[in-house]
Amino acid sequence: MSAFEAVKISQNVYWVGAIDWSLRNFHGYATTRGTTYNAYLIMGAEPILIDTVKAPFYHEMMERIASVVAPEKIRYIVSNHAELDHSGSLPQTINAIKPEKIFASKAGVQALKDHFHFTDEITEVKDGAELILGDMKLKFLETKMLHWPDSMFTYCVNDKILFSQDGFGMHLATTDLFVEQNDFGVVSYEAAKYFANILLPYSSFVTRLIEKLPALNLDLQIIAPDHGPLWRGEKIQWIMDSWKRWAKQDYYAKAVIAYDTMWGSTATMASAIADGLMSENISVKVMNLTNTSRSDVITEMLDAGAFLVGSPTLNQEIFPTVADNLCYIRGLKPKNFVGQVFSSYGWGGEAQNILTNELQKIGVELVGDGIKIKYVPTNEALARCRDLGIQVAQALKNKI
Ligand code: FEO
């Protein structure tokens, strides 16, 4: 008996992935609840492996496979996505299995060659292609930029499962393989966090996918992503609707105030601005960037319509934590925000202009004037901060 066994998820399909309980950083994204690398084994007459796992988890995957079938009996591997969290074990797996064929999208063939300098032939499958492998029928769907240019989905016609690699995934280490077996508050936050931190810059591709899927008339019994739990039943519609909404990035009656502070002045200003927003019935998240991850800030921005940022001046610059967050947020290309900046300073006061430029680069529509306070805000200055919150709230309400 091995330490790891496969889990049957449908008539012919087994989950043979790995659980990474310890992962806390996925290329800059704070994965506070770990993750899973899901691989799937289709046990038809000619077994098929869908994706592999991150390299350190190779043995866990192979043990799970071996609990169902001798690995060398696997005839085909489908690589839906070349990023190393899914392909890291591929060279070792190919060596062990010696599959007859490996399938990937056109860009996937090139990406796998560029990563591993394979001499093995990889077979390209085109968007919409269908393959009969033994008694199993697979359909392929190109999903470029979700999350890399090579990404594709594979649909197993027999078991009505859509293997969606990063699509509809989340970073959540869990032994409960289906979404409805998990705390839905946790699942819904982690799904939003994954979208905000991974898919947000590719929202236009998401919108096209969500429009295209119904036209394909796929009977979706299970959506099986490569990270986190699997979707089935009514939860399939929930994740489709959520992706559609997140990709649209409407204005919502919520504000995110992100700031850091040196001796408390910028923090006091943030609280006064928040009170102004709150008085106009806008929900507010005030996030101190010393103890908040950039990944949570962008997640909160996903259903917000106002973004305000504050920083003291430090050595003629903004605080490093604020710079870090603004760089990360800009890269993820959030849209549709009103907002403003606020800062405190002792002499130079350069932070104000730097913050203003940064918000303009992100595309935030600035409301009224930003507020810059010398040393410690007076009650009159805090009243102006509160008034700024009210102005931003009113501008936001005009957008909704
Ligand atoms: Fe889970 Fe884009 O890799």
CSV table of C-alpha atoms and ligand atoms in Angstrom, one decimal:
chain,number,residue,atom,x,y,z
A,1,MET,CA,0.0,0.0,0.0
A,2,SER,CA,1.3,3.4,-0.9
A,3,ALA,CA,1.1,6.7,0.9
A,4,PHE,CA,-0.9,8.3,-1.8
A,5,GLU,CA,-3.9,6.9,-3.7
A,6,ALA,CA,-6.1,8.2,-6.6
A,7,VAL,CA,-9.6,9.5,-5.9
A,8,LYS,CA,-12.3,8.5,-8.3
A,9,ILE,CA,-14.3,11.5,-9.5
A,10,SER,CA,-16.5,10.0,-12.2
A,11,GLN,CA,-17.1,6.7,-14.0
A,12,ASN,CA,-13.7,6.7,-15.8
A,13,VAL,CA,-11.7,9.6,-14.3
A,14,TYR,CA,-9.5,9.7,-11.2
A,15,TRP,CA,-7.8,12.7,-9.5
A,16,VAL,CA,-4.1,11.9,-9.3
A,17,GLY,CA,-2.8,15.3,-8.3
A,18,ALA,CA,-0.9,16.7,-5.3
A,19,ILE,CA,-1.7,18.9,-2.3
A,20,ASP,CA,0.8,21.6,-1.5
A,21,TRP,CA,-0.2,22.6,2.0
A,22,SER,CA,2.9,24.9,2.5
A,23,LEU,CA,2.9,27.1,-0.6
A,24,ARG,CA,2.7,30.8,0.5
A,25,ASN,CA,4.0,32.5,-2.6
A,26,PHE,CA,3.0,31.9,-6.2
A,27,HIS,CA,5.1,34.3,-8.3
A,28,GLY,CA,4.3,37.2,-6.0
A,29,TYR,CA,0.7,36.1,-5.1
A,30,ALA,CA,0.3,35.3,-1.4
A,31,THR,CA,-1.2,31.9,-1.4
A,32,THR,CA,-2.1,31.9,2.3
A,33,ARG,CA,-4.2,28.7,2.1
A,34,GLY,CA,-1.7,26.7,0.0
A,35,THR,CA,-2.8,25.0,-3.3
A,36,THR,CA,-3.3,21.8,-5.2
A,37,TYR,CA,-1.8,20.7,-8.5
A,38,ASN,CA,-4.5,18.7,-10.0
A,39,ALA,CA,-3.7,16.0,-12.6
A,40,TYR,CA,-6.3,13.5,-13.9
A,41,LEU,CA,-6.2,10.0,-15.2
A,42,ILE,CA,-8.8,8.9,-17.7
A,43,MET,CA,-9.1,5.1,-17.4
A,44,GLY,CA,-10.4,4.1,-20.8
A,45,ALA,CA,-9.1,1.2,-22.8
A,46,GLU,CA,-6.0,3.4,-23.5
A,47,PRO,CA,-5.3,5.4,-20.3
A,48,ILE,CA,-4.8,9.2,-20.7
A,49,LEU,CA,-3.1,11.5,-18.2
A,50,ILE,CA,-4.3,15.1,-18.2
A,51,ASP,CA,-1.5,17.4,-17.0
A,52,THR,CA,1.1,16.6,-14.4
A,53,VAL,CA,2.2,18.4,-11.2
A,54,LYS,CA,4.9,20.7,-9.9
A,55,ALA,CA,8.3,18.9,-10.0
A,56,PRO,CA,8.7,18.3,-6.2
A,57,PHE,CA,5.3,16.5,-6.2
A,58,TYR,CA,6.2,14.0,-9.0
A,59,HIS,CA,6.3,11.0,-6.6
A,60,GLU,CA,3.0,11.8,-5.0
A,61,MET,CA,1.3,11.9,-8.5
A,62,MET,CA,3.0,8.7,-9.6
A,63,GLU,CA,1.9,6.8,-6.5
A,64,ARG,CA,-1.7,8.0,-7.0
A,65,ILE,CA,-1.5,6.8,-10.6
A,66,ALA,CA,0.0,3.5,-9.6
A,67,SER,CA,-2.9,2.9,-7.2
A,68,VAL,CA,-5.1,2.6,-10.3
A,69,VAL,CA,-2.9,1.4,-13.1
A,70,ALA,CA,0.8,0.6,-13.8
A,71,PRO,CA,2.0,4.0,-15.0
A,72,GLU,CA,3.7,2.5,-18.1
A,73,LYS,CA,0.2,1.5,-19.3
A,74,ILE,CA,-0.7,5.2,-19.9
A,75,ARG,CA,-0.8,5.7,-23.6
A,76,TYR,CA,-1.3,9.5,-23.9
A,77,ILE,CA,-0.5,12.7,-22.0
A,78,VAL,CA,-2.4,15.9,-22.6
A,79,SER,CA,-0.6,19.0,-21.5
A,80,ASN,CA,-3.2,21.7,-21.2
A,81,HIS,CA,-0.8,24.3,-19.9
A,82,ALA,CA,3.0,24.6,-20.0
A,83,GLU,CA,3.6,26.6,-16.8
A,84,LEU,CA,5.9,24.7,-14.4
A,85,ASP,CA,3.3,24.1,-11.7
A,86,HIS,CA,1.6,21.7,-14.3
A,87,SER,CA,4.5,20.7,-16.5
A,88,GLY,CA,7.3,20.5,-14.0
A,89,SER,CA,7.0,16.8,-13.7
A,90,LEU,CA,6.4,16.2,-17.4
A,91,PRO,CA,10.0,15.2,-18.4
A,92,GLN,CA,10.2,12.6,-15.5
A,93,THR,CA,6.7,11.4,-16.3
A,94,ILE,CA,7.5,10.9,-20.0
A,95,ASN,CA,10.6,9.0,-19.0
A,96,ALA,CA,8.7,6.7,-16.7
A,97,ILE,CA,5.6,6.2,-18.9
A,98,LYS,CA,7.0,6.5,-22.4
A,99,PRO,CA,3.6,7.5,-23.8
A,100,GLU,CA,2.7,6.9,-27.4
A,101,LYS,CA,1.7,10.5,-27.9
A,102,ILE,CA,1.8,13.8,-26.0
A,103,PHE,CA,-0.8,16.4,-27.0
A,104,ALA,CA,-0.6,20.2,-26.6
A,105,SER,CA,-1.9,23.4,-28.4
A,106,LYS,CA,0.4,24.9,-31.1
A,107,ALA,CA,1.8,27.4,-28.6
A,108,GLY,CA,2.0,24.6,-26.0
A,109,VAL,CA,4.2,22.5,-28.2
A,110,GLN,CA,6.6,25.4,-28.6
A,111,ALA,CA,6.4,26.4,-24.9
A,112,LEU,CA,7.2,22.8,-23.8
A,113,LYS,CA,10.1,22.7,-26.2
A,114,ASP,CA,11.4,26.0,-24.9
A,115,HIS,CA,11.2,24.9,-21.3
A,116,PHE,CA,12.5,21.3,-21.6
A,117,HIS,CA,14.3,21.3,-24.9
A,118,PHE,CA,12.5,18.1,-25.7
A,119,THR,CA,13.5,15.9,-28.6
A,120,ASP,CA,10.3,13.8,-28.2
A,121,GLU,CA,7.7,14.8,-30.7
A,122,ILE,CA,4.7,16.6,-29.2
A,123,THR,CA,1.5,16.5,-31.2
A,124,GLU,CA,-0.3,19.7,-31.8
A,125,VAL,CA,-4.1,19.8,-31.4
A,126,LYS,CA,-6.1,22.6,-32.9
A,127,ASP,CA,-8.9,24.6,-31.4
A,128,GLY,CA,-12.1,22.5,-31.8
A,129,ALA,CA,-10.3,19.3,-32.7
A,130,GLU,CA,-11.7,16.0,-31.5
A,131,LEU,CA,-9.8,12.8,-30.9
A,132,ILE,CA,-10.9,9.3,-30.2
A,133,LEU,CA,-8.3,7.6,-28.0
A,134,GLY,CA,-9.4,4.0,-27.4
A,135,ASP,CA,-12.9,4.2,-26.2
A,136,MET,CA,-12.6,7.8,-25.0
A,137,LYS,CA,-13.5,10.9,-27.0
A,138,LEU,CA,-11.7,14.2,-26.2
A,139,LYS,CA,-12.4,17.7,-27.6
A,140,PHE,CA,-9.9,20.6,-27.4
A,141,LEU,CA,-10.6,24.2,-26.9
A,142,GLU,CA,-8.0,26.9,-27.2
A,143,THR,CA,-8.0,29.3,-24.3
A,144,LYS,CA,-5.2,31.6,-25.2
A,145,MET,CA,-4.0,33.9,-22.3
A,146,LEU,CA,-6.0,31.9,-19.7
A,147,HIS,CA,-3.4,31.9,-18.3
A,148,TRP,CA,-0.6,31.8,-20.8
A,149,PRO,CA,-0.6,31.9,-24.7
A,150,ASP,CA,-0.4,28.0,-24.7
A,151,SER,CA,-3.4,27.4,-22.5
A,152,MET,CA,-6.2,25.1,-23.6
A,153,PHE,CA,-9.1,23.2,-22.1
A,154,THR,CA,-9.8,19.5,-22.8
A,155,TYR,CA,-13.4,18.1,-22.7
A,156,CYS,CA,-13.9,14.4,-22.0
A,157,VAL,CA,-17.1,13.6,-23.9
A,158,ASN,CA,-17.7,10.2,-22.1
A,159,ASP,CA,-17.7,11.6,-18.6
A,160,LYS,CA,-18.8,15.2,-19.5
A,161,ILE,CA,-15.8,16.7,-17.7
A,162,LEU,CA,-14.1,19.9,-18.8
A,163,PHE,CA,-10.4,19.9,-17.7
A,164,SER,CA,-9.8,23.6,-17.5
A,165,GLN,CA,-6.2,23.9,-16.2
A,166,ASP,CA,-5.9,27.4,-14.6
A,167,GLY,CA,-9.5,28.3,-15.7
A,168,PHE,CA,-12.0,28.4,-12.9
A,169,GLY,CA,-9.2,27.5,-10.4
A,170,MET,CA,-8.1,28.8,-7.0
A,171,HIS,CA,-5.2,28.4,-4.7
A,172,LEU,CA,-6.7,26.3,-1.9
A,173,ALA,CA,-5.1,23.2,-0.4
A,174,THR,CA,-8.0,20.9,0.5
A,175,THR,CA,-8.7,17.2,0.8
A,176,ASP,CA,-12.3,17.9,-0.1
A,177,LEU,CA,-12.2,17.6,-3.9
A,178,PHE,CA,-15.5,19.2,-4.8
A,179,VAL,CA,-16.4,22.8,-4.2
A,180,GLU,CA,-19.7,22.1,-2.3
A,181,GLN,CA,-17.7,20.0,0.3
A,182,ASN,CA,-15.8,23.1,1.3
A,183,ASP,CA,-16.7,26.2,3.2
A,184,PHE,CA,-18.3,28.3,0.5
A,185,GLY,CA,-17.2,31.6,2.0
A,186,VAL,CA,-13.6,30.4,1.7
A,187,VAL,CA,-14.1,29.0,-1.8
A,188,SER,CA,-15.8,32.2,-3.1
A,189,TYR,CA,-13.0,34.4,-1.6
A,190,GLU,CA,-10.2,32.2,-3.0
A,191,ALA,CA,-11.9,32.0,-6.5
A,192,ALA,CA,-12.1,35.8,-6.6
A,193,LYS,CA,-8.5,36.1,-5.3
A,194,TYR,CA,-7.3,33.8,-8.0
A,195,PHE,CA,-9.2,35.7,-10.7
A,196,ALA,CA,-7.9,39.1,-9.4
A,197,ASN,CA,-4.2,38.0,-9.1
A,198,ILE,CA,-4.0,35.8,-12.2
A,199,LEU,CA,-6.7,36.5,-14.8
A,200,LEU,CA,-7.6,40.2,-14.4
A,201,PRO,CA,-5.2,41.5,-17.1
A,202,TYR,CA,-6.8,39.0,-19.5
A,203,SER,CA,-10.4,39.9,-18.8
A,204,SER,CA,-11.3,40.4,-22.4
A,205,PHE,CA,-10.2,36.8,-23.1
A,206,VAL,CA,-12.4,35.7,-20.2
A,207,THR,CA,-15.4,37.5,-21.6
A,208,ARG,CA,-14.9,35.9,-25.0
A,209,LEU,CA,-14.6,32.4,-23.4
A,210,ILE,CA,-17.8,32.8,-21.3
A,211,GLU,CA,-19.6,33.9,-24.4
A,212,LYS,CA,-18.2,31.0,-26.5
A,213,LEU,CA,-18.8,28.2,-24.1
A,214,PRO,CA,-22.6,27.9,-24.4
A,215,ALA,CA,-22.3,27.9,-28.2
A,216,LEU,CA,-20.2,24.7,-27.9
A,217,ASN,CA,-23.2,22.9,-26.3
A,218,LEU,CA,-20.9,20.9,-23.9
A,219,ASP,CA,-22.8,19.0,-21.3
A,220,LEU,CA,-20.8,20.1,-18.3
A,221,GLN,CA,-21.2,17.7,-15.4
A,222,ILE,CA,-17.9,18.7,-13.8
A,223,ILE,CA,-15.4,21.5,-14.4
A,224,ALA,CA,-12.0,20.2,-13.2
A,225,PRO,CA,-9.4,22.9,-12.9
A,226,ASP,CA,-5.7,22.3,-12.2
A,227,HIS,CA,-5.9,24.2,-8.8
A,228,GLY,CA,-8.3,23.8,-6.0
A,229,PRO,CA,-11.6,22.0,-5.8
A,230,LEU,CA,-13.8,20.9,-8.7
A,231,TRP,CA,-17.1,22.5,-9.7
A,232,ARG,CA,-20.3,20.5,-10.3
A,233,GLY,CA,-24.1,21.0,-10.0
A,234,GLU,CA,-25.3,24.5,-9.4
A,235,LYS,CA,-21.8,25.7,-8.5
A,236,ILE,CA,-20.9,25.5,-12.2
A,237,GLN,CA,-23.3,28.4,-13.0
A,238,TRP,CA,-22.0,30.3,-9.9
A,239,ILE,CA,-18.4,30.2,-11.2
A,240,MET,CA,-19.4,31.1,-14.8
A,241,ASP,CA,-21.5,34.0,-13.6
A,242,SER,CA,-18.7,35.2,-11.2
A,243,TRP,CA,-16.1,35.1,-14.0
A,244,LYS,CA,-18.4,37.0,-16.3
A,245,ARG,CA,-18.9,39.7,-13.6
A,246,TRP,CA,-15.3,39.9,-12.5
A,247,ALA,CA,-14.1,40.3,-16.1
A,248,LYS,CA,-16.6,43.1,-16.7
A,249,GLN,CA,-15.2,45.2,-13.8
A,250,ASP,CA,-18.2,47.4,-13.2
A,251,TYR,CA,-18.3,50.2,-10.6
A,252,TYR,CA,-19.6,48.9,-7.3
A,253,ALA,CA,-20.5,50.8,-4.1
A,254,LYS,CA,-17.3,49.9,-2.4
A,255,ALA,CA,-14.0,51.8,-1.8
A,256,VAL,CA,-10.5,50.4,-1.1
A,257,ILE,CA,-8.2,52.7,0.8
A,258,ALA,CA,-4.6,51.5,0.7
A,259,TYR,CA,-2.0,53.3,2.7
A,260,ASP,CA,1.1,53.1,4.8
A,261,THR,CA,2.1,55.3,7.6
A,262,MET,CA,5.3,56.5,9.4
A,263,TRP,CA,4.1,58.1,12.7
A,264,GLY,CA,0.3,57.7,12.3
A,265,SER,CA,-0.7,60.8,10.3
A,266,THR,CA,-1.5,59.0,7.0
A,267,ALA,CA,-3.4,56.4,9.0
A,268,THR,CA,-5.5,59.1,10.7
A,269,MET,CA,-6.2,60.6,7.3
A,270,ALA,CA,-7.2,57.2,5.9
A,271,SER,CA,-9.7,56.7,8.7
A,272,ALA,CA,-11.3,60.2,8.2
A,273,ILE,CA,-11.6,59.6,4.4
A,274,ALA,CA,-13.2,56.2,5.2
A,275,ASP,CA,-15.8,57.9,7.5
A,276,GLY,CA,-16.8,60.3,4.7
A,277,LEU,CA,-17.3,57.4,2.3
A,278,MET,CA,-19.2,55.4,5.0
A,279,SER,CA,-21.5,58.4,5.6
A,280,GLU,CA,-22.6,58.1,2.0
A,281,ASN,CA,-23.3,54.3,2.4
A,282,ILE,CA,-20.2,53.2,0.5
A,283,SER,CA,-18.7,50.0,1.9
A,284,VAL,CA,-15.0,50.7,2.7
A,285,LYS,CA,-11.9,48.5,3.1
A,286,VAL,CA,-9.1,50.3,4.8
A,287,MET,CA,-5.8,48.4,4.2
A,288,ASN,CA,-2.6,49.1,6.0
A,289,LEU,CA,0.1,47.9,3.5
A,290,THR,CA,2.6,47.0,6.2
A,291,ASN,CA,0.4,44.1,7.3
A,292,THR,CA,-1.7,43.4,4.2
A,293,SER,CA,-0.6,41.5,1.2
A,294,ARG,CA,-0.8,43.0,-2.3
A,295,SER,CA,-2.9,40.0,-3.3
A,296,ASP,CA,-5.6,40.8,-0.9
A,297,VAL,CA,-5.7,44.5,-2.0
A,298,ILE,CA,-6.3,43.6,-5.6
A,299,THR,CA,-8.9,41.0,-4.5
A,300,GLU,CA,-10.8,43.7,-2.6
A,301,MET,CA,-10.6,46.0,-5.7
A,302,LEU,CA,-12.4,43.3,-7.8
A,303,ASP,CA,-15.8,44.4,-6.5
A,304,ALA,CA,-15.0,48.1,-5.8
A,305,GLY,CA,-15.4,51.3,-7.7
A,306,ALA,CA,-13.2,53.7,-5.7
A,307,PHE,CA,-9.5,53.4,-5.0
A,308,LEU,CA,-7.7,55.8,-2.8
A,309,VAL,CA,-4.0,55.6,-1.8
A,310,GLY,CA,-2.0,57.3,0.8
A,311,SER,CA,1.7,57.5,1.8
A,312,PRO,CA,4.1,59.6,3.8
A,313,THR,CA,7.1,61.0,2.0
A,314,LEU,CA,10.2,58.9,2.8
A,315,ASN,CA,13.5,60.0,1.4
A,316,GLN,CA,11.8,61.9,-1.4
A,317,GLU,CA,9.8,58.8,-2.3
A,318,ILE,CA,6.7,57.0,-1.4
A,319,PHE,CA,6.8,54.2,1.1
A,320,PRO,CA,8.3,50.9,-0.4
A,321,THR,CA,5.2,49.0,0.6
A,322,VAL,CA,3.0,51.5,-1.3
A,323,ALA,CA,5.3,51.4,-4.4
A,324,ASP,CA,5.2,47.6,-4.3
A,325,ASN,CA,1.4,47.5,-4.3
A,326,LEU,CA,1.0,50.2,-7.0
A,327,CYS,CA,3.5,48.3,-9.3
A,328,TYR,CA,1.6,45.0,-8.7
A,329,ILE,CA,-1.8,46.6,-9.2
A,330,ARG,CA,-0.8,48.5,-12.4
A,331,GLY,CA,0.4,45.2,-13.9
A,332,LEU,CA,-3.0,43.6,-13.3
A,333,LYS,CA,-4.8,46.3,-15.2
A,334,PRO,CA,-7.9,46.9,-13.0
A,335,LYS,CA,-10.5,49.2,-14.6
A,336,ASN,CA,-13.3,51.6,-13.7
A,337,PHE,CA,-12.2,53.4,-10.5
A,338,VAL,CA,-12.7,56.9,-9.2
A,339,GLY,CA,-10.3,57.9,-6.4
A,340,GLN,CA,-7.7,60.3,-5.1
A,341,VAL,CA,-4.4,60.4,-3.2
A,342,PHE,CA,-3.5,61.7,0.3
A,343,SER,CA,-0.1,62.1,2.0
A,344,SER,CA,1.8,63.5,4.9
A,345,TYR,CA,5.3,64.9,5.0
A,346,GLY,CA,7.8,66.8,7.0
A,347,TRP,CA,9.6,68.9,4.4
A,348,GLY,CA,9.9,67.8,0.7
A,349,GLY,CA,6.5,66.2,0.3
A,350,GLU,CA,7.3,64.4,-2.9
A,351,ALA,CA,4.9,61.6,-2.2
A,352,GLN,CA,1.9,63.5,-3.3
A,353,ASN,CA,2.9,64.0,-6.9
A,354,ILE,CA,4.3,60.4,-7.2
A,355,LEU,CA,1.1,59.0,-5.9
A,356,THR,CA,-1.0,61.1,-8.3
A,357,ASN,CA,1.2,60.0,-11.3
A,358,GLU,CA,0.8,56.4,-10.2
A,359,LEU,CA,-3.0,56.6,-10.0
A,360,GLN,CA,-3.1,58.2,-13.4
A,361,LYS,CA,-1.0,55.4,-14.8
A,362,ILE,CA,-3.5,52.9,-13.4
A,363,GLY,CA,-6.3,54.9,-15.0
A,364,VAL,CA,-8.1,56.0,-11.8
A,365,GLU,CA,-10.4,59.0,-12.5
A,366,LEU,CA,-9.3,61.6,-9.9
A,367,VAL,CA,-12.1,63.3,-7.9
A,368,GLY,CA,-11.5,66.8,-6.5
A,369,ASP,CA,-8.1,67.6,-5.0
A,370,GLY,CA,-5.7,65.3,-3.2
A,371,ILE,CA,-4.8,66.2,0.4
A,372,LYS,CA,-1.2,66.7,1.6
A,373,ILE,CA,-0.6,67.4,5.3
A,374,LYS,CA,2.5,68.7,7.0
A,375,TYR,CA,3.5,66.5,9.9
A,376,VAL,CA,0.3,66.0,11.9
A,377,PRO,CA,-3.3,66.7,10.6
A,378,THR,CA,-5.3,69.3,12.5
A,379,ASN,CA,-9.0,68.8,13.1
A,380,GLU,CA,-9.7,71.1,10.1
A,381,ALA,CA,-7.4,68.9,7.9
A,382,LEU,CA,-9.2,65.8,9.0
A,383,ALA,CA,-12.5,67.4,8.2
A,384,ARG,CA,-11.2,68.0,4.7
A,385,CYS,CA,-10.2,64.3,4.5
A,386,ARG,CA,-13.7,63.3,5.5
A,387,ASP,CA,-15.1,65.7,2.9
A,388,LEU,CA,-12.8,64.1,0.3
A,389,GLY,CA,-14.4,60.7,1.2
A,390,ILE,CA,-17.9,62.2,0.6
A,391,GLN,CA,-16.8,63.7,-2.7
A,392,VAL,CA,-15.4,60.4,-3.9
A,393,ALA,CA,-18.5,58.6,-2.7
A,394,GLN,CA,-20.8,61.0,-4.7
A,395,ALA,CA,-18.7,60.6,-7.8
A,396,LEU,CA,-18.8,56.8,-7.5
A,397,LYS,CA,-22.6,56.8,-7.0
A,398,ASN,CA,-22.9,58.9,-10.3
A,399,LYS,CA,-21.1,56.0,-12.1
A,400,ILE,CA,-23.2,53.2,-10.8
B,1,FEO,FE1,-1.3,27.1,-12.7
B,1,FEO,FE2,-0.6,29.3,-15.1
B,1,FEO,O1,-0.3,27.9,-14.0
